[in-house]
mmCIF file of C-alpha atoms and ligand atoms in Angstrom:
data_model
loop_
_atom_site.group_PDB
_atom_site.id
_atom_site.type_symbol
_atom_site.label_atom_id
_atom_site.label_comp_id
_atom_site.label_asym_id
_atom_site.label_seq_id
_atom_site.Cartn_x
_atom_site.Cartn_y
_atom_site.Cartn_z
ATOM 1 C CA MET A 10 25.835 6.304 78.721
ATOM 2 C CA GLU A 11 29.165 5.404 77.026
ATOM 3 C CA THR A 12 31.942 8.129 77.530
ATOM 4 C CA ASP A 13 34.815 5.864 77.150
ATOM 5 C CA LEU A 14 37.423 6.982 74.414
ATOM 6 C CA THR A 15 39.319 4.151 74.183
ATOM 7 C CA LYS A 16 36.476 2.161 72.664
ATOM 8 C CA ILE A 17 37.562 4.006 69.471
ATOM 9 C CA GLY A 18 41.104 3.480 69.616
ATOM 10 C CA MET A 19 41.770 6.507 71.680
ATOM 11 C CA HIS A 20 44.095 6.733 74.118
ATOM 12 C CA LYS A 21 45.635 8.926 77.344
ATOM 13 C CA ASP A 22 48.278 11.601 76.329
ATOM 14 C CA GLN A 23 47.716 10.598 72.797
ATOM 15 C CA GLN A 24 47.082 13.666 70.328
ATOM 16 C CA TYR A 25 44.673 13.009 67.289
ATOM 17 C CA GLU A 26 43.468 15.645 64.542
ATOM 18 C CA VAL A 27 39.698 16.038 64.510
ATOM 19 C CA ILE A 28 36.693 18.329 63.659
ATOM 20 C CA ILE A 29 34.905 20.183 66.243
ATOM 21 C CA THR A 30 31.568 21.457 65.350
ATOM 22 C CA THR A 31 29.753 24.397 67.311
ATOM 23 C CA ILE A 32 26.389 26.322 67.201
ATOM 24 C CA ASP A 33 26.724 29.849 67.837
ATOM 25 C CA LYS A 34 24.166 32.026 70.055
ATOM 26 C CA ASP A 35 22.049 32.623 66.718
ATOM 27 C CA GLY A 36 21.803 28.962 65.881
ATOM 28 C CA ASN A 37 24.712 28.964 63.128
ATOM 29 C CA SER A 38 26.534 26.002 62.840
ATOM 30 C CA ASN A 39 30.297 26.128 62.462
ATOM 31 C CA ALA A 40 32.820 23.260 62.076
ATOM 32 C CA ALA A 41 36.875 23.575 62.176
ATOM 33 C CA PRO A 42 40.025 21.026 62.677
ATOM 34 C CA PHE A 43 42.023 21.008 66.180
ATOM 35 C CA GLY A 44 44.230 19.081 67.637
ATOM 36 C CA LEU A 45 42.978 17.366 70.681
ATOM 37 C CA ARG A 46 44.853 15.610 73.759
ATOM 38 C CA VAL A 47 43.211 12.576 75.818
ATOM 39 C CA LEU A 48 44.068 13.381 79.240
ATOM 40 C CA GLU A 49 41.604 10.652 80.614
ATOM 41 C CA GLU A 50 39.832 8.186 78.857
ATOM 42 C CA ASN A 51 36.718 10.758 79.240
ATOM 43 C CA GLU A 52 38.685 13.920 79.462
ATOM 44 C CA VAL A 53 39.872 15.812 76.637
ATOM 45 C CA PHE A 54 42.057 18.727 76.407
ATOM 46 C CA LEU A 55 42.212 21.635 73.560
ATOM 47 C CA ARG A 56 44.726 24.443 72.792
ATOM 48 C CA ILE A 57 42.514 27.049 70.700
ATOM 49 C CA PHE A 58 44.094 30.357 69.474
ATOM 50 C CA GLU A 59 41.660 33.248 70.182
ATOM 51 C CA GLY A 60 39.859 34.810 67.532
ATOM 52 C CA GLY A 61 37.936 31.967 65.755
ATOM 53 C CA ASN A 62 34.428 31.170 65.793
ATOM 54 C CA THR A 63 35.262 27.665 67.444
ATOM 55 C CA ILE A 64 36.697 29.278 70.689
ATOM 56 C CA LYS A 65 33.911 31.954 70.670
ATOM 57 C CA ASN A 66 31.386 29.354 70.375
ATOM 58 C CA ILE A 67 32.668 27.161 73.190
ATOM 59 C CA LYS A 68 33.334 29.959 75.785
ATOM 60 C CA ASP A 69 29.677 31.182 75.098
ATOM 61 C CA LYS A 70 27.841 27.614 75.115
ATOM 62 C CA GLY A 71 29.977 25.852 77.492
ATOM 63 C CA GLU A 72 30.052 22.410 74.902
ATOM 64 C CA PHE A 73 31.054 21.319 71.424
ATOM 65 C CA ILE A 74 31.109 17.997 69.629
ATOM 66 C CA VAL A 75 33.978 16.447 68.731
ATOM 67 C CA ASN A 76 33.802 14.466 65.438
ATOM 68 C CA ILE A 77 36.137 11.582 64.213
ATOM 69 C CA THR A 78 36.691 11.446 60.622
ATOM 70 C CA ASN A 79 39.320 10.515 57.849
ATOM 71 C CA ASP A 80 37.550 12.223 55.039
ATOM 72 C CA PRO A 81 39.873 14.553 53.331
ATOM 73 C CA LEU A 82 37.137 16.987 52.135
ATOM 74 C CA MET A 83 35.383 17.305 55.544
ATOM 75 C CA PHE A 84 38.712 18.676 56.697
ATOM 76 C CA THR A 85 39.647 20.865 53.913
ATOM 77 C CA LEU A 86 36.049 22.525 53.725
ATOM 78 C CA SER A 87 36.353 22.840 57.638
ATOM 79 C CA THR A 88 39.658 24.567 56.938
ATOM 80 C CA THR A 89 38.956 26.775 54.332
ATOM 81 C CA ASN A 90 35.534 27.840 55.448
ATOM 82 C CA THR A 91 33.416 26.083 57.033
ATOM 83 C CA ILE A 92 31.466 22.925 56.579
ATOM 84 C CA PRO A 93 27.898 23.754 54.575
ATOM 85 C CA ASP A 94 24.721 22.936 56.877
ATOM 86 C CA GLU A 95 23.507 19.940 54.861
ATOM 87 C CA TYR A 96 26.709 17.762 55.644
ATOM 88 C CA LEU A 97 25.847 18.236 59.508
ATOM 89 C CA THR A 98 22.839 16.252 61.622
ATOM 90 C CA ARG A 99 21.345 18.826 64.483
ATOM 91 C CA ILE A 100 20.307 17.237 67.622
ATOM 92 C CA PRO A 101 18.580 18.720 70.852
ATOM 93 C CA ASN A 102 21.024 19.181 74.049
ATOM 94 C CA LYS A 103 19.549 16.880 76.751
ATOM 95 C CA SER A 104 20.734 19.363 79.634
ATOM 96 C CA ASN A 105 19.265 22.663 77.779
ATOM 97 C CA THR A 106 17.246 24.262 75.175
ATOM 98 C CA ASP A 107 20.216 24.574 73.061
ATOM 99 C CA GLU A 108 20.871 22.703 69.831
ATOM 100 C CA LEU A 109 24.387 20.650 69.128
ATOM 101 C CA ALA A 110 25.375 19.622 65.620
ATOM 102 C CA TYR A 111 27.669 16.615 64.429
ATOM 103 C CA LEU A 112 28.845 15.574 61.280
ATOM 104 C CA THR A 113 26.295 13.104 59.510
ATOM 105 C CA ASP A 114 29.334 11.102 58.258
ATOM 106 C CA ALA A 115 31.536 11.149 61.219
ATOM 107 C CA GLU A 116 32.510 7.503 62.163
ATOM 108 C CA ALA A 117 32.161 8.630 65.610
ATOM 109 C CA TYR A 118 31.181 11.365 67.526
ATOM 110 C CA PHE A 119 31.196 12.892 71.273
ATOM 111 C CA ILE A 120 29.744 15.564 73.312
ATOM 112 C CA CYS A 121 32.053 17.520 75.349
ATOM 113 C CA GLU A 122 31.302 19.944 78.391
ATOM 114 C CA VAL A 123 33.807 22.512 79.594
ATOM 115 C CA LYS A 124 35.495 21.800 82.924
ATOM 116 C CA SER A 125 37.868 24.657 82.613
ATOM 117 C CA ILE A 126 39.177 27.579 80.363
ATOM 118 C CA LYS A 127 42.579 29.116 80.907
ATOM 119 C CA GLU A 128 43.913 32.049 78.907
ATOM 120 C CA ALA A 129 47.518 32.814 78.547
ATOM 121 C CA LEU A 130 49.871 34.670 75.906
ATOM 122 C CA ARG A 131 52.035 32.373 74.231
ATOM 123 C CA GLU A 132 54.972 32.533 72.021
ATOM 124 C CA ASP A 133 55.545 29.723 69.826
ATOM 125 C CA ASP A 134 56.902 28.324 66.480
ATOM 126 C CA ILE A 135 53.268 29.682 64.923
ATOM 127 C CA LYS A 136 53.173 33.841 66.576
ATOM 128 C CA SER A 137 52.858 35.211 69.662
ATOM 129 C CA SER A 138 49.138 35.374 70.498
ATOM 130 C CA ASP A 139 46.443 34.862 73.474
ATOM 131 C CA VAL A 140 45.452 30.732 73.317
ATOM 132 C CA ASN A 141 42.966 28.829 75.399
ATOM 133 C CA PHE A 142 43.880 25.820 77.110
ATOM 134 C CA ILE A 143 40.672 23.773 77.394
ATOM 135 C CA LYS A 144 39.839 21.031 79.536
ATOM 136 C CA SER A 145 36.519 19.180 78.707
ATOM 137 C CA GLU A 146 34.890 16.115 79.944
ATOM 138 C CA VAL A 147 32.957 13.719 77.437
ATOM 139 C CA VAL A 148 29.342 13.061 78.008
ATOM 140 C CA GLU A 149 28.494 11.229 75.264
ATOM 141 C CA LEU A 150 30.231 9.189 73.019
ATOM 142 C CA ASN A 151 28.368 7.694 69.650
ATOM 143 C CA ILE A 152 30.201 4.920 67.744
ATOM 144 C CA LYS A 153 28.387 5.012 64.004
ATOM 145 C CA ASN A 154 31.819 3.094 62.653
ATOM 146 C CA LYS A 155 32.931 -0.013 64.461
ATOM 147 C CA CYS A 156 35.924 0.352 62.729
ATOM 148 C CA VAL A 157 36.705 3.911 63.693
ATOM 149 C CA LYS A 158 40.066 4.990 63.655
ATOM 150 C CA PRO A 159 41.190 8.525 64.769
ATOM 151 C CA MET A 160 43.588 10.903 62.344
ATOM 152 C CA ASN A 161 47.218 11.289 63.755
ATOM 153 C CA ARG A 162 49.475 13.361 62.021
ATOM 154 C CA ALA A 163 52.250 11.102 63.187
ATOM 155 C CA ILE A 164 51.659 7.960 60.762
ATOM 156 C CA HIS A 165 51.245 9.889 57.985
ATOM 157 C CA ALA A 166 54.439 12.003 58.631
ATOM 158 C CA LEU A 167 56.503 8.655 59.357
ATOM 159 C CA ILE A 168 55.410 7.377 55.753
ATOM 160 C CA GLU A 169 56.822 10.498 53.901
ATOM 161 C CA ALA A 170 59.820 10.012 55.820
ATOM 162 C CA LEU A 171 59.814 6.059 54.684
ATOM 163 C CA VAL A 172 59.031 7.138 51.049
ATOM 164 C CA ASN A 173 62.061 9.454 51.402
ATOM 165 C CA TYR A 174 64.421 7.401 53.030
ATOM 166 C CA SER A 175 63.692 4.704 50.084
ATOM 167 C CA ARG A 176 65.007 7.165 47.750
ATOM 168 C CA ILE A 177 67.459 9.013 49.278
ATOM 169 C CA ASN A 178 70.184 6.954 47.470
ATOM 170 C CA ILE A 179 69.111 7.395 44.085
ATOM 171 C CA VAL A 180 68.508 11.224 44.104
ATOM 172 C CA ASP A 181 70.930 14.225 43.451
ATOM 173 C CA ASP A 182 72.877 16.133 46.260
ATOM 174 C CA ASP A 183 70.000 19.056 46.379
ATOM 175 C CA THR A 184 67.252 16.630 46.750
ATOM 176 C CA GLN A 185 69.053 14.711 49.564
ATOM 177 C CA LYS A 186 69.451 17.998 51.154
ATOM 178 C CA TYR A 187 65.821 18.481 50.662
ATOM 179 C CA PHE A 188 65.157 14.940 51.884
ATOM 180 C CA LEU A 189 67.061 15.348 55.027
ATOM 181 C CA GLU A 190 65.066 18.537 56.121
ATOM 182 C CA ARG A 191 61.846 17.094 55.365
ATOM 183 C CA PHE A 192 63.331 13.817 57.539
ATOM 184 C CA LEU A 193 64.011 16.836 60.497
ATOM 185 C CA GLU A 194 60.066 17.938 60.331
ATOM 186 C CA SER A 195 58.708 14.507 60.337
ATOM 187 C CA GLU A 196 60.909 13.647 63.272
ATOM 188 C CA ARG A 197 59.516 16.948 65.106
ATOM 189 C CA VAL A 198 55.549 15.930 64.245
ATOM 190 C CA ILE A 199 56.163 12.665 65.226
ATOM 191 C CA LYS A 200 58.321 13.185 68.531
ATOM 192 C CA ARG A 201 55.289 15.496 69.695
ATOM 193 C CA VAL A 202 52.255 13.778 68.724
ATOM 194 C CA GLY A 203 53.611 9.956 67.991
ATOM 195 C CA ASN A 204 52.904 6.922 69.720
ATOM 196 C CA GLU A 205 55.696 4.937 71.084
ATOM 197 C CA LYS A 206 55.942 2.824 68.087
ATOM 198 C CA GLU A 207 56.095 5.693 65.680
ATOM 199 C CA LYS A 208 59.072 7.009 67.659
ATOM 200 C CA GLU A 209 60.741 3.762 68.040
ATOM 201 C CA SER A 210 60.371 3.569 64.155
ATOM 202 C CA ILE A 211 61.665 7.632 63.396
ATOM 203 C CA GLN A 212 64.618 6.760 65.789
ATOM 204 C CA ILE A 213 65.705 3.438 63.815
ATOM 205 C CA LEU A 214 65.353 5.455 60.335
ATOM 206 C CA LYS A 215 67.966 8.330 61.887
ATOM 207 C CA GLU A 216 69.904 5.852 63.060
ATOM 208 C CA ASP A 217 70.328 4.071 59.918
ATOM 209 C CA LEU A 218 70.604 7.667 58.024
ATOM 210 C CA ILE A 219 73.659 8.230 60.317
ATOM 211 C CA ASN A 220 75.360 5.058 59.519
ATOM 212 C CA GLN A 221 75.353 5.710 56.023
ATOM 213 C CA GLY A 222 77.283 8.585 56.539
ATOM 214 C CA PHE A 223 74.631 11.426 56.315
ATOM 215 C CA GLU A 224 74.810 14.290 58.420
ATOM 216 C CA ILE A 225 71.392 14.965 60.147
HETATM 217 C C1 LIG B 327 44.828 19.491 61.224
HETATM 218 C C2 LIG B 327 44.488 20.805 61.822
HETATM 219 C C3 LIG B 327 44.835 20.934 63.205
HETATM 220 C C4 LIG B 327 44.808 22.132 63.665
HETATM 221 N N1 LIG B 327 44.925 22.229 64.700
HETATM 222 C C5 LIG B 327 44.290 23.776 65.681
HETATM 223 C C6 LIG B 327 44.505 23.644 67.404
HETATM 224 O O1 LIG B 327 45.086 22.742 67.919
HETATM 225 N N2 LIG B 327 44.465 24.434 67.509
HETATM 226 C C7 LIG B 327 44.225 25.960 66.994
HETATM 227 O O2 LIG B 327 43.787 27.119 67.306
HETATM 228 N N3 LIG B 327 44.176 26.105 65.800
HETATM 229 C C8 LIG B 327 44.233 24.474 64.611
HETATM 230 N N4 LIG B 327 43.890 24.469 63.765
HETATM 231 C C9 LIG B 327 43.897 25.837 62.890
HETATM 232 C C10 LIG B 327 42.110 26.317 63.079
HETATM 233 O O3 LIG B 327 41.470 25.015 62.455
HETATM 234 C C11 LIG B 327 41.837 27.180 61.903
HETATM 235 O O4 LIG B 327 42.434 28.327 62.673
HETATM 236 C C12 LIG B 327 40.799 27.489 61.650
HETATM 237 O O5 LIG B 327 40.229 28.737 60.809
HETATM 238 C C13 LIG B 327 39.493 28.019 62.947
HETATM 239 O O6 LIG B 327 38.137 27.961 62.645
HETATM 240 P P1 LIG B 327 37.102 28.502 63.214
HETATM 241 O O7 LIG B 327 36.989 30.074 62.771
HETATM 242 O O8 LIG B 327 36.053 28.287 62.308
HETATM 243 O O9 LIG B 327 37.312 28.131 64.651
HETATM 244 C C14 LIG B 327 44.275 23.272 63.300
HETATM 245 C C15 LIG B 327 44.089 23.229 61.686
HETATM 246 C C16 LIG B 327 44.420 22.133 60.785
HETATM 247 C C17 LIG B 327 44.082 22.105 59.770
#
């Protein structure tokens, strides 16, 4: 059984945005986006705030499916509500009598089994609330599109920063100030979830802006 996440371009210590699909105790499906960090080639980490359907189902069942997709509608539908059943394919769970579900059009999906859940009270930029730190093992990886590319926030942040950079000398002062604030936000995201090239890129941009006399 394939379980090596490097086969789908997911690498150790990197974070990706994925859609997690779960089934509740009554058989209802649920889908929601989450940031997922790769710990080892077959081990992943999630940080999920308490109160949602996904965390409840993960705690109840001890298993879930991670879907790799770049489909904007899947991200939007799963964020605003949940994805209707017709977008999902149900599969029997080989280790028990339960069902699992994956996004039918996902480029790849993998089945995870929970290894540990640690609960904590977390104060951060969002709010203070209970958060769950979940380590899970990949038990089955299915690649449906060989060109699968996991979603990462850093490249999007970098492209936005580059577009603003290319315009910064032709806009008015207020827009320049706005671009520089946006730049700092892009830098924050890239430092948190970017790879080495993305981090180097945003540093190059920052030094260039400083050399041009911008205070950043
Ligand atoms: C791209 C993206 C990434 C997200 N990552 C996380 C995350 O890592 N942890 C978390 O608790 N919520 C995260 N969220 C928010 C959850 O998806 C959101 O709370 C959702 O409503 C939970 O749905 P559920 O009740 O079906 O589980 C993320 C949202 C988006 C759009």
